[in-house]
Coordinates of C-alpha atoms and ligand atoms in Angstrom, one line a residue:
X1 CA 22.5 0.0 -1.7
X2 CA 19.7 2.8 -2.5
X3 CA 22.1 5.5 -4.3
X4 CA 20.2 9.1 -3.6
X5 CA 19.1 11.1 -6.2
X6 CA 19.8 14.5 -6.0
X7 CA 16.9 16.6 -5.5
X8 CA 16.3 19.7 -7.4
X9 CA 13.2 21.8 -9.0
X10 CA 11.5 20.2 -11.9
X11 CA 9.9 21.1 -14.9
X12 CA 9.4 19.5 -17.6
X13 CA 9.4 20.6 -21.3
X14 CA 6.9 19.5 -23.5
X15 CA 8.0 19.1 -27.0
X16 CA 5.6 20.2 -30.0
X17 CA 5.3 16.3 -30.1
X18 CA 3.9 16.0 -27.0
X19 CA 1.4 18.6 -27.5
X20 CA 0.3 16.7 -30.8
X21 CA 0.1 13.4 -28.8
X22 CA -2.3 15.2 -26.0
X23 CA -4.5 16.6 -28.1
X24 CA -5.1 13.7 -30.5
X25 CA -5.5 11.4 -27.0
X26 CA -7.5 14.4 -25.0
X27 CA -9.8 14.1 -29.0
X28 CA -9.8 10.5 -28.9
X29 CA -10.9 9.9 -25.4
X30 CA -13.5 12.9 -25.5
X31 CA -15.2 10.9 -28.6
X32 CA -14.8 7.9 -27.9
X33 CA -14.4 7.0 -24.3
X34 CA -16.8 9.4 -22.5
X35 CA -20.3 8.5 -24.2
X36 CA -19.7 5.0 -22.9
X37 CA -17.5 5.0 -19.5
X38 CA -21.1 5.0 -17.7
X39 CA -23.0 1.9 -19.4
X40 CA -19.4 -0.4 -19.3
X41 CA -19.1 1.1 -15.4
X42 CA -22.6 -0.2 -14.7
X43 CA -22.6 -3.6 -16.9
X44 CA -19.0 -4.1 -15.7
X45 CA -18.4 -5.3 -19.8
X46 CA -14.7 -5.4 -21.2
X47 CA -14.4 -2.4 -23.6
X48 CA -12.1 -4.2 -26.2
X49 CA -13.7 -2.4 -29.1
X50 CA -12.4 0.8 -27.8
X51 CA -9.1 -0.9 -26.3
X52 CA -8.1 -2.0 -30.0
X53 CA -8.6 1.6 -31.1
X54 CA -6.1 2.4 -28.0
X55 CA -3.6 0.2 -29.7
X56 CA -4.2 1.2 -33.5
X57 CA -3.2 5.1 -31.9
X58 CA -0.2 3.1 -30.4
X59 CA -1.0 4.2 -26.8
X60 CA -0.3 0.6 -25.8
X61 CA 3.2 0.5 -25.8
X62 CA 3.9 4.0 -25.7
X63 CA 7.4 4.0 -24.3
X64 CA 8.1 0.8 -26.4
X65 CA 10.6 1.4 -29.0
X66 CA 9.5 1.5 -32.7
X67 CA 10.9 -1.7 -33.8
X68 CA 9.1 -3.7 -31.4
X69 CA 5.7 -2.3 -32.1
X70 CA 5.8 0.4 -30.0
X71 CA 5.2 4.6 -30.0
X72 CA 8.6 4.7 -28.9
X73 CA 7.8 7.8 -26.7
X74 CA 9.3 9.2 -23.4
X75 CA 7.9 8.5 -19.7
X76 CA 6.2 12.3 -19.9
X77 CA 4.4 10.5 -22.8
X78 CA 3.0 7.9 -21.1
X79 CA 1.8 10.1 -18.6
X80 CA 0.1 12.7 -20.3
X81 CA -1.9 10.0 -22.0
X82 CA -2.4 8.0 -18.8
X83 CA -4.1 11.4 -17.3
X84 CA -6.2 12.1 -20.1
X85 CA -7.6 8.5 -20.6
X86 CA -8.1 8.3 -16.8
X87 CA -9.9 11.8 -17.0
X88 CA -12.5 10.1 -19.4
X89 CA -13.1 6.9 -17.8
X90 CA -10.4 4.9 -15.3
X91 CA -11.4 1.8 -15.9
X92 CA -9.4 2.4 -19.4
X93 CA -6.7 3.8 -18.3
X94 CA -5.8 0.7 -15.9
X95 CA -6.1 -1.8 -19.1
X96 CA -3.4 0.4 -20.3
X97 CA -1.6 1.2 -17.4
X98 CA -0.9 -2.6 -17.3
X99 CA 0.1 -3.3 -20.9
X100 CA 2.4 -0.6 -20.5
X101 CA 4.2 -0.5 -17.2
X102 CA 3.8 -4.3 -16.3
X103 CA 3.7 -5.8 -19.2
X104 CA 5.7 -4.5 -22.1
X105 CA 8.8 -2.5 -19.5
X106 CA 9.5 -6.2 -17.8
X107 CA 10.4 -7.7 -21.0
X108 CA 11.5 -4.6 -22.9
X109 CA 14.2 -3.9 -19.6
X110 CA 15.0 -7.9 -19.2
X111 CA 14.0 -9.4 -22.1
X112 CA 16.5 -11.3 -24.3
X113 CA 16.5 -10.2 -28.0
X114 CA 14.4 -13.2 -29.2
X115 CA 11.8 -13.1 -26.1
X116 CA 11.5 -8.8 -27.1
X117 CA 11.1 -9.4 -30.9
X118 CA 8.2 -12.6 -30.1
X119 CA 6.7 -11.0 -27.2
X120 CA 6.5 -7.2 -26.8
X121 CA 5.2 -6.7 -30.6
X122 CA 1.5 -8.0 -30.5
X123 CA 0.7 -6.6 -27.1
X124 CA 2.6 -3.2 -27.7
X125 CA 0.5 -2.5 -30.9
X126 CA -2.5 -3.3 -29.0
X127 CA -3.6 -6.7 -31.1
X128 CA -2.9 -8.6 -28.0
X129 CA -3.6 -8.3 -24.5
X130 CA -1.2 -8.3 -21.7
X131 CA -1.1 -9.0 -18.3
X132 CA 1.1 -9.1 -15.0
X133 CA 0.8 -11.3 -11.9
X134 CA 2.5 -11.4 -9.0
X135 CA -0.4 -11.1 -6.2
X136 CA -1.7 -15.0 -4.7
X137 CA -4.7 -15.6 -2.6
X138 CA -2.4 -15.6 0.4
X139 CA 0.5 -13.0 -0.3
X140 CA -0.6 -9.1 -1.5
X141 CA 1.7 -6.5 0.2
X142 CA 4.2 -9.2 1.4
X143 CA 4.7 -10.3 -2.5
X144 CA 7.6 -12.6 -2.0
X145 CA 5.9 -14.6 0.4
X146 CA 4.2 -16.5 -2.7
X147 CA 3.4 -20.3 -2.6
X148 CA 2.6 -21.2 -6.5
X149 CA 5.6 -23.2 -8.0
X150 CA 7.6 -24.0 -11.1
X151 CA 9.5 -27.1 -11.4
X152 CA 12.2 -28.1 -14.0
X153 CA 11.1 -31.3 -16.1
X154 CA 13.6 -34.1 -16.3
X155 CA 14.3 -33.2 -19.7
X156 CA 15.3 -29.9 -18.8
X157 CA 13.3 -28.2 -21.3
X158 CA 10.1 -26.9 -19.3
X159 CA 9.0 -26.2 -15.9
X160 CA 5.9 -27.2 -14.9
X161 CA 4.2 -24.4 -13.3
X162 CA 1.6 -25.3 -10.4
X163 CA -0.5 -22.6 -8.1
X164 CA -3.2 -20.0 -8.2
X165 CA -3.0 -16.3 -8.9
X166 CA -5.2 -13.6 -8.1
X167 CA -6.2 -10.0 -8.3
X168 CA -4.9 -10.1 -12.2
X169 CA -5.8 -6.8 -13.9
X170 CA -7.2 -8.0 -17.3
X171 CA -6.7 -11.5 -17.1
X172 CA -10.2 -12.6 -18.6
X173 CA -9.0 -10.7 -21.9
X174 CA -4.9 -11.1 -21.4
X175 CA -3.4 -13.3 -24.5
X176 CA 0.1 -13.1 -22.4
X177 CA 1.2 -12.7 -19.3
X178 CA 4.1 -11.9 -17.3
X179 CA 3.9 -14.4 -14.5
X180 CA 5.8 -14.6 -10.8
X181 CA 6.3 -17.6 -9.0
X182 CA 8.3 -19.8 -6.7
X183 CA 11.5 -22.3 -8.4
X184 CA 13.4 -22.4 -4.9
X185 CA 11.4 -23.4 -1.9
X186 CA 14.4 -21.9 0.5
X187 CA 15.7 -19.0 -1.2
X188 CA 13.4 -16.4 0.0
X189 CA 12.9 -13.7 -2.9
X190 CA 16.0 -15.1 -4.2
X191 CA 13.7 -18.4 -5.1
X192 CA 11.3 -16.4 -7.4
X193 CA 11.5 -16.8 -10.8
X194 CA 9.4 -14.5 -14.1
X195 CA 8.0 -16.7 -17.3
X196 CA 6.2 -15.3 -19.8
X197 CA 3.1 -17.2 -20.2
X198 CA 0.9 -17.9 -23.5
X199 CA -2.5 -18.5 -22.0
X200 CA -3.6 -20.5 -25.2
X201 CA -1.3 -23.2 -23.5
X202 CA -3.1 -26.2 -21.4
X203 CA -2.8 -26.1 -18.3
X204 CA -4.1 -22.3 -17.9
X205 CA -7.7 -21.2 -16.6
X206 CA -8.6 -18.8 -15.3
X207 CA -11.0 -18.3 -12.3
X208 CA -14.1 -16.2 -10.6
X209 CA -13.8 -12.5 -12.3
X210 CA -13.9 -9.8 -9.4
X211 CA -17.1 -8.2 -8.7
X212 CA -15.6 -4.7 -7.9
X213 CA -16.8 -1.2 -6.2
X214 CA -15.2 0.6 -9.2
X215 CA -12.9 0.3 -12.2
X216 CA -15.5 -1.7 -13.3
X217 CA -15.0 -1.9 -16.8
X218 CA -11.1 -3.4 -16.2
X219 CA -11.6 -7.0 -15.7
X220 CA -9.9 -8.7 -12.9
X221 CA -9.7 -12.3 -11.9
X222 CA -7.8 -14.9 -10.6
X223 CA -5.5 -17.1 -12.6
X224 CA -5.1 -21.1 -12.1
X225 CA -1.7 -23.1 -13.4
X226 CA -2.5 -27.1 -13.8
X227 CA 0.4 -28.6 -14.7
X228 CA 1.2 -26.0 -17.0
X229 CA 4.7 -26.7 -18.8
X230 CA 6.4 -23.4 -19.6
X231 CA 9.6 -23.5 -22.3
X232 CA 12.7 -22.5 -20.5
X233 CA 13.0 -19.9 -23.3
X234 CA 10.8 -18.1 -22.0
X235 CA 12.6 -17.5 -18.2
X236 CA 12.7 -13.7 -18.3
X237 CA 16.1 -12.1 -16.9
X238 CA 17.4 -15.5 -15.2
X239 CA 16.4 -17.8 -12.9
X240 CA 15.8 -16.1 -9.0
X241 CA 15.8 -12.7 -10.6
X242 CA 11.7 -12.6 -10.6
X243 CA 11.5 -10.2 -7.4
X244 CA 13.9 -7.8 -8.4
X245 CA 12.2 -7.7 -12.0
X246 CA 9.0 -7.5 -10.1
X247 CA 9.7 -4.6 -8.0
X248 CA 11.8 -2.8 -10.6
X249 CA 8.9 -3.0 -13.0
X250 CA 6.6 -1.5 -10.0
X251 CA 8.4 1.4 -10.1
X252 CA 7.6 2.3 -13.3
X253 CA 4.2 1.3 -13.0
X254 CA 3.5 3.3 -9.7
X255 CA 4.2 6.4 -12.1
X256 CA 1.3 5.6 -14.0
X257 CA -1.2 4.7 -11.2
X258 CA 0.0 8.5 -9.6
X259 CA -1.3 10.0 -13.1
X260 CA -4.1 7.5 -13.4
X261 CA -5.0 9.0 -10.2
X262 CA -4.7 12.7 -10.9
X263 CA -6.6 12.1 -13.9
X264 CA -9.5 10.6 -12.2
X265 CA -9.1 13.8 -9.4
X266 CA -9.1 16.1 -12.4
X267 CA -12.3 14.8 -14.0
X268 CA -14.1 15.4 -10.6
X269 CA -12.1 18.8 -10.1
X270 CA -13.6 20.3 -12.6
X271 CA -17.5 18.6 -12.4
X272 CA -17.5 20.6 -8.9
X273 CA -16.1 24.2 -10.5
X274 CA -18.7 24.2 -13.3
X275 CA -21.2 23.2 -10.5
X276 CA -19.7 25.4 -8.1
X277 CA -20.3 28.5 -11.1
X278 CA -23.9 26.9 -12.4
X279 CA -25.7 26.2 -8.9
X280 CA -27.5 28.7 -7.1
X281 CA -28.3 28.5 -3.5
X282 CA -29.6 31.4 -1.4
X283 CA -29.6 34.0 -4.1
X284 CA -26.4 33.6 -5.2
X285 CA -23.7 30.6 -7.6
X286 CA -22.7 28.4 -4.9
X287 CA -19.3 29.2 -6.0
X288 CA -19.4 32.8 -4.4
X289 CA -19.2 31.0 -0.7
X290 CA -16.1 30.9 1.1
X291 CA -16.6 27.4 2.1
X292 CA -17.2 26.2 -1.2
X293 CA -14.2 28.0 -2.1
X294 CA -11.8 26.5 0.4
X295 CA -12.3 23.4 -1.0
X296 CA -12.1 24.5 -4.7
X297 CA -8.6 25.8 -3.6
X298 CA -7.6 23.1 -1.3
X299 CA -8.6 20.3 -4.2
X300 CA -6.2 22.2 -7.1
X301 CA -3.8 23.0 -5.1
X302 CA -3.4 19.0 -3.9
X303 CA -3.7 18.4 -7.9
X304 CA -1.1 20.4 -8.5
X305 CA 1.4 19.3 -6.2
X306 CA 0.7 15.7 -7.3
X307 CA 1.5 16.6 -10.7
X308 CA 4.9 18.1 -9.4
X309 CA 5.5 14.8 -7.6
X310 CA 5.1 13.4 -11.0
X311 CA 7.5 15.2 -13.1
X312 CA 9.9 15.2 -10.1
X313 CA 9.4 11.3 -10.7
X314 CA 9.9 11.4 -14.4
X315 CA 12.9 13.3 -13.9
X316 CA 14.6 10.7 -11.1
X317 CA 13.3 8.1 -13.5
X318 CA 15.2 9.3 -16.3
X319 CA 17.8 10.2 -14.6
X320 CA 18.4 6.5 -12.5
X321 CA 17.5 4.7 -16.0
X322 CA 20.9 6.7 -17.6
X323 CA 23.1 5.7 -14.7
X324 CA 21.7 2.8 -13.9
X325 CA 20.4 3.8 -10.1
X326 CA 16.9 4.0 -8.5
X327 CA 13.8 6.1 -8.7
X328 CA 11.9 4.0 -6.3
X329 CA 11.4 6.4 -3.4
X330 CA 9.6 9.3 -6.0
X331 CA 7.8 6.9 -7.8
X332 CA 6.1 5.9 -4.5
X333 CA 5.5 9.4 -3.4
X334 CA 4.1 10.2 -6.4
X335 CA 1.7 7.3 -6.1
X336 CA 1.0 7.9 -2.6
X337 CA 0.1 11.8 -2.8
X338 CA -1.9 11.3 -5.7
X339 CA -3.8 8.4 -4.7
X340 CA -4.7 9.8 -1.3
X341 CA -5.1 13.6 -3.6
X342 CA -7.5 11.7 -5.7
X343 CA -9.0 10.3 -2.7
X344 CA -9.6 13.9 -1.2
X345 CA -11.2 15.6 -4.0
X346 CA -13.6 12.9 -5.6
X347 CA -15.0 13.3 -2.3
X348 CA -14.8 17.1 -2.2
X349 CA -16.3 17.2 -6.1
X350 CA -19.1 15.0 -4.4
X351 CA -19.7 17.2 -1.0
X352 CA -20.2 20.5 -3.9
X353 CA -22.5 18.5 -6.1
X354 CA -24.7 17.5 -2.9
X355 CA -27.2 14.9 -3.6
X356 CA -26.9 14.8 -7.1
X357 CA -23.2 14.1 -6.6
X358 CA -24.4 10.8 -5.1
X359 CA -26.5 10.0 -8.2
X360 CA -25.6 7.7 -10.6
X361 CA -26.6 10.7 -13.4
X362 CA -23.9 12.5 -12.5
X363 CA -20.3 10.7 -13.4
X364 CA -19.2 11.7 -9.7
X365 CA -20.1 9.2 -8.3
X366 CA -18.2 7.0 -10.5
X367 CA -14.7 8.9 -9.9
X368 CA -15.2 8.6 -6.1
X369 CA -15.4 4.9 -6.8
X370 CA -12.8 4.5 -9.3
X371 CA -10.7 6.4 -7.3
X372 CA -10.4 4.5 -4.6
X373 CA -8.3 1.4 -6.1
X374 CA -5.7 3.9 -6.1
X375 CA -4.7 3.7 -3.1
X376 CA -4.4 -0.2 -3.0
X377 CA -3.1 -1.6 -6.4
X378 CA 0.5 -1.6 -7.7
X379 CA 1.5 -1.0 -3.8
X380 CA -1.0 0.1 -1.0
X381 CA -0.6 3.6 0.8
X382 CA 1.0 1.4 3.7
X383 CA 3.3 -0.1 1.2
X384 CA 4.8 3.3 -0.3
X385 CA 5.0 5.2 3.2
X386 CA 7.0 1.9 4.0
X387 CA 9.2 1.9 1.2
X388 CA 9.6 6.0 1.2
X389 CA 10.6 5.6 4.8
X390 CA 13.2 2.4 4.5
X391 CA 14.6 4.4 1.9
X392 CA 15.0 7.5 4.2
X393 CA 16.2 5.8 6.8
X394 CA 18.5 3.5 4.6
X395 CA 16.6 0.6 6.0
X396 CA 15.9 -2.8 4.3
Ligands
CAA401 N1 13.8 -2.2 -7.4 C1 14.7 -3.2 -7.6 N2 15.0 -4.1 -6.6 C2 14.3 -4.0 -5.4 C3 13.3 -3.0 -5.3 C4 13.1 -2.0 -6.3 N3 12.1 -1.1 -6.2 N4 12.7 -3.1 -4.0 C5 13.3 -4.2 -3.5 N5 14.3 -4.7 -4.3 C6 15.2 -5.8 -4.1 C7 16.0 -5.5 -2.8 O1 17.2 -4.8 -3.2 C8 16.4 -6.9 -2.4 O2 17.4 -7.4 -3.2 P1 18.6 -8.4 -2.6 O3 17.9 -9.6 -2.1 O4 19.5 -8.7 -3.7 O5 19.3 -7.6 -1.5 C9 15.1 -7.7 -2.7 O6 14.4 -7.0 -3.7 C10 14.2 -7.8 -1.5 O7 13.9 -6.5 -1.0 P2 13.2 -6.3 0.4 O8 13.9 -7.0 1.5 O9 13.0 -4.8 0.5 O10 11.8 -7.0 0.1 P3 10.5 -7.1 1.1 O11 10.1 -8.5 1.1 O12 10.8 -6.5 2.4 O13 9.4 -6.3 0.3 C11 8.1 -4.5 -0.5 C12 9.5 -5.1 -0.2 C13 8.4 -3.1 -1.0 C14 7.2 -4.4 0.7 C15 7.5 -5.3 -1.7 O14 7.1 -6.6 -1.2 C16 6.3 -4.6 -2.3 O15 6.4 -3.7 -3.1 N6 5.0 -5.0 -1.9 C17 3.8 -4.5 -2.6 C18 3.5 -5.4 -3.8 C19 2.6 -4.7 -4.8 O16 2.8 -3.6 -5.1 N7 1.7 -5.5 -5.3 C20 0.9 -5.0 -6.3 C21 0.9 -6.0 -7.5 S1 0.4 -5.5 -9.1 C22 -1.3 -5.1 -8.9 O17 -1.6 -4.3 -8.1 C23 -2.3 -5.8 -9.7 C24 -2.4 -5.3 -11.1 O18 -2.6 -6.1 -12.0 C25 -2.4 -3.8 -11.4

């Protein structure tokens, strides 16, 4: 059973440690990230260089405790850095999205103690790369409908995973991955089943990389298991427990994509105000026009309501972690107003900036693109209205 949160203003504090952590991310990202986002966007390159420096400032398991590698930071944490990164390039902020929410919470919430201390560490303190796959070639939005399998050896001592993964954010570059598939053929979700997987082991390839409209820096591709034999150490959280891990861990993770997203709408907020002071147009800043301004207000005041959908999230988050409940109905509206926010004013920011909006000089045209995965990945804008509203309605 869903047990309702009870729903109340929110504002968040931010601690003097918090404003340390955004300015030395907000530095970092200025300096680093923004002279390149535009040559990895258009040679659609992995930026590890500037992903190991993400990790050596411990932005890769930022809500990972200390003694496993981590920043050992709060959600608000996370998200401040997930907006900031996203504000300087997306494609970024995805690679960290998913070491962070997919990767390190799964094992960090459902690890044992051995599988935290051997495999949270490297990918938490950004030496390794990690990954999370639970999308196949034939099941997206209806994710436990999955048809890859794992089978216990006779010996008992590995299951041989077979089957073929796709849509794997990072997987060209991911050293581990947090994999979902099938160990009952009649159990429904019931029958699915998390392993951690080392992709140094045989058995694992991986397959076409994506050719994507943005995000084009984050590498995607699919994922192929040969006969791969998988130690039953490294079952996360029990047998027939992969879908609950799955969706629990989505949660989380939708958090991250909403700030991902305002990030990006940020970034092409405030382009278009600079634009709408700089550009003259019959005598006078463009800015000075009522229509312009109806969309400068209309575009901040969607930004700032998706950033209240995020602390309310942060809040239920924190609040269903200490009693042991759900947040997954604000999570989702947080993903789903931001996303479609994000949607709304890249294209706004791009309307303002006219033609040269639609240039590649201009980094508009890039957020417009990038924006737009937002409203598909980690749960599309059909999924979260669907979830929000079985969750109303006390549905399953
Ligand atoms: N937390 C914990 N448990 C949950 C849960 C949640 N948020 N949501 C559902 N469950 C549990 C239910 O309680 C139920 O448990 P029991 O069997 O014990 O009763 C079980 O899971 C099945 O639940 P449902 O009947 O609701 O499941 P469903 O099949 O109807 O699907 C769904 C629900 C919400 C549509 C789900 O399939 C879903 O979220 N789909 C979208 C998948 C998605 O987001 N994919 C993106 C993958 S990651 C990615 O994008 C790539 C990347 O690398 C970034």
């Amino acid at each position: 059973m869903v047990v309702k949160e009870m729903k109340r203003p929110q504002s968040l504090a931010m601690t003097e440690e918090h404003d340390m952590l955004l300015a030395a991310v907000r530095d970092f990202a200025q300096r680093e990230i923004v002279p390149i986002a535009a040559e990895y966007d258009e040679s659609g390159d992995f930026p590890l260089e500037t992903v190991r420096k993400m990790g050596a400032l411990g932005l890769m398991g930022i809500e990972v405790p200390e003694e496993y590698g981590g920043a050992g930071l709060d959600t608000l944490a996370h998200v401040l850095t997930m907006i900031e990164i996203a504000k300087a390039d997306a494609s970024h902020s995805t690679i960290l999205s998913v070491n962070n929410s997919l990767y390190c919470n799964g094992i960090l919430w459902f690890g044992t103690g051995a599988q935290k201390r051997e495999w949270i560490r490297p990918v938490a303190s950004g030496v390794e790369i990690g990954a999370y796959s639970l999308t196949e070639p034939m099941s997206g939005s209806d994710a436990g409908n999955m048809a890859s399998r794992a089978v216990l050896n006779e010996a008992r001592s590995h299951y041989i995973i077979n089957g073929r993964k796709s849509w794997v954010t990072s997987a060209p570059f991911a050293d581990r991955i947090v994999l979902f598939t099938r160990t009952s053929p009649d159990d429904g979700r019931r029958g699915i089943t998390c392993f951690l997987i080392d992709t140094s082991q045989p058995g694992f390839s991986r397959g076409k990389t994506e050719p994507k409209l943005g995000i084009r820096a984050s590498a995607t591709s699919e994922i192929i298991f040969d006969n791969y034999a998988c130690p039953v150490e490294n079952v996360l959280g029990g047998v027939g427990q992969g879908f609950k891990i799955a969706m629990t861990v989505l949660d989380a993770g939708r958090i991250g994509i909403a700030a991902q997203a305002l990030g990006i709408a940020e970034a092409a907020y405030e382009a278009a105000l600079h634009y709408a002071r700089e550009r003259h147009a019959f005598g006078a800043p463009i800015g000075s026009y009522q229509m312009i301004q109806q969309k400068i207000a209309d575009m901040k005041t969607r930004i700032e309501a998706g950033r209240a959908l995020i602390y309310q999230a942060i809040s239920a988050k924190e609040r269903a972690m200490a009693a042991g409940t759900r947040y997954t109905t604000e999570a989702s509206m947080a993903k789903l107003f931001c996303s479609e926010a994000a949607a709304y004013v890249t294209d706004e920011a791009l309307q303002i900036h006219g033609g040269m909006g639609y240039s590649k000089e201009m980094p508009i045209e890039r957020y417009y693109r990038d924006a737009r995965i937002t409203r598909i990945y980690e749960g599309t804008s059909e999924i979260q209205r669907m979830v929000i509203a079985r969750n109303e309605l006390g549905l399953r």
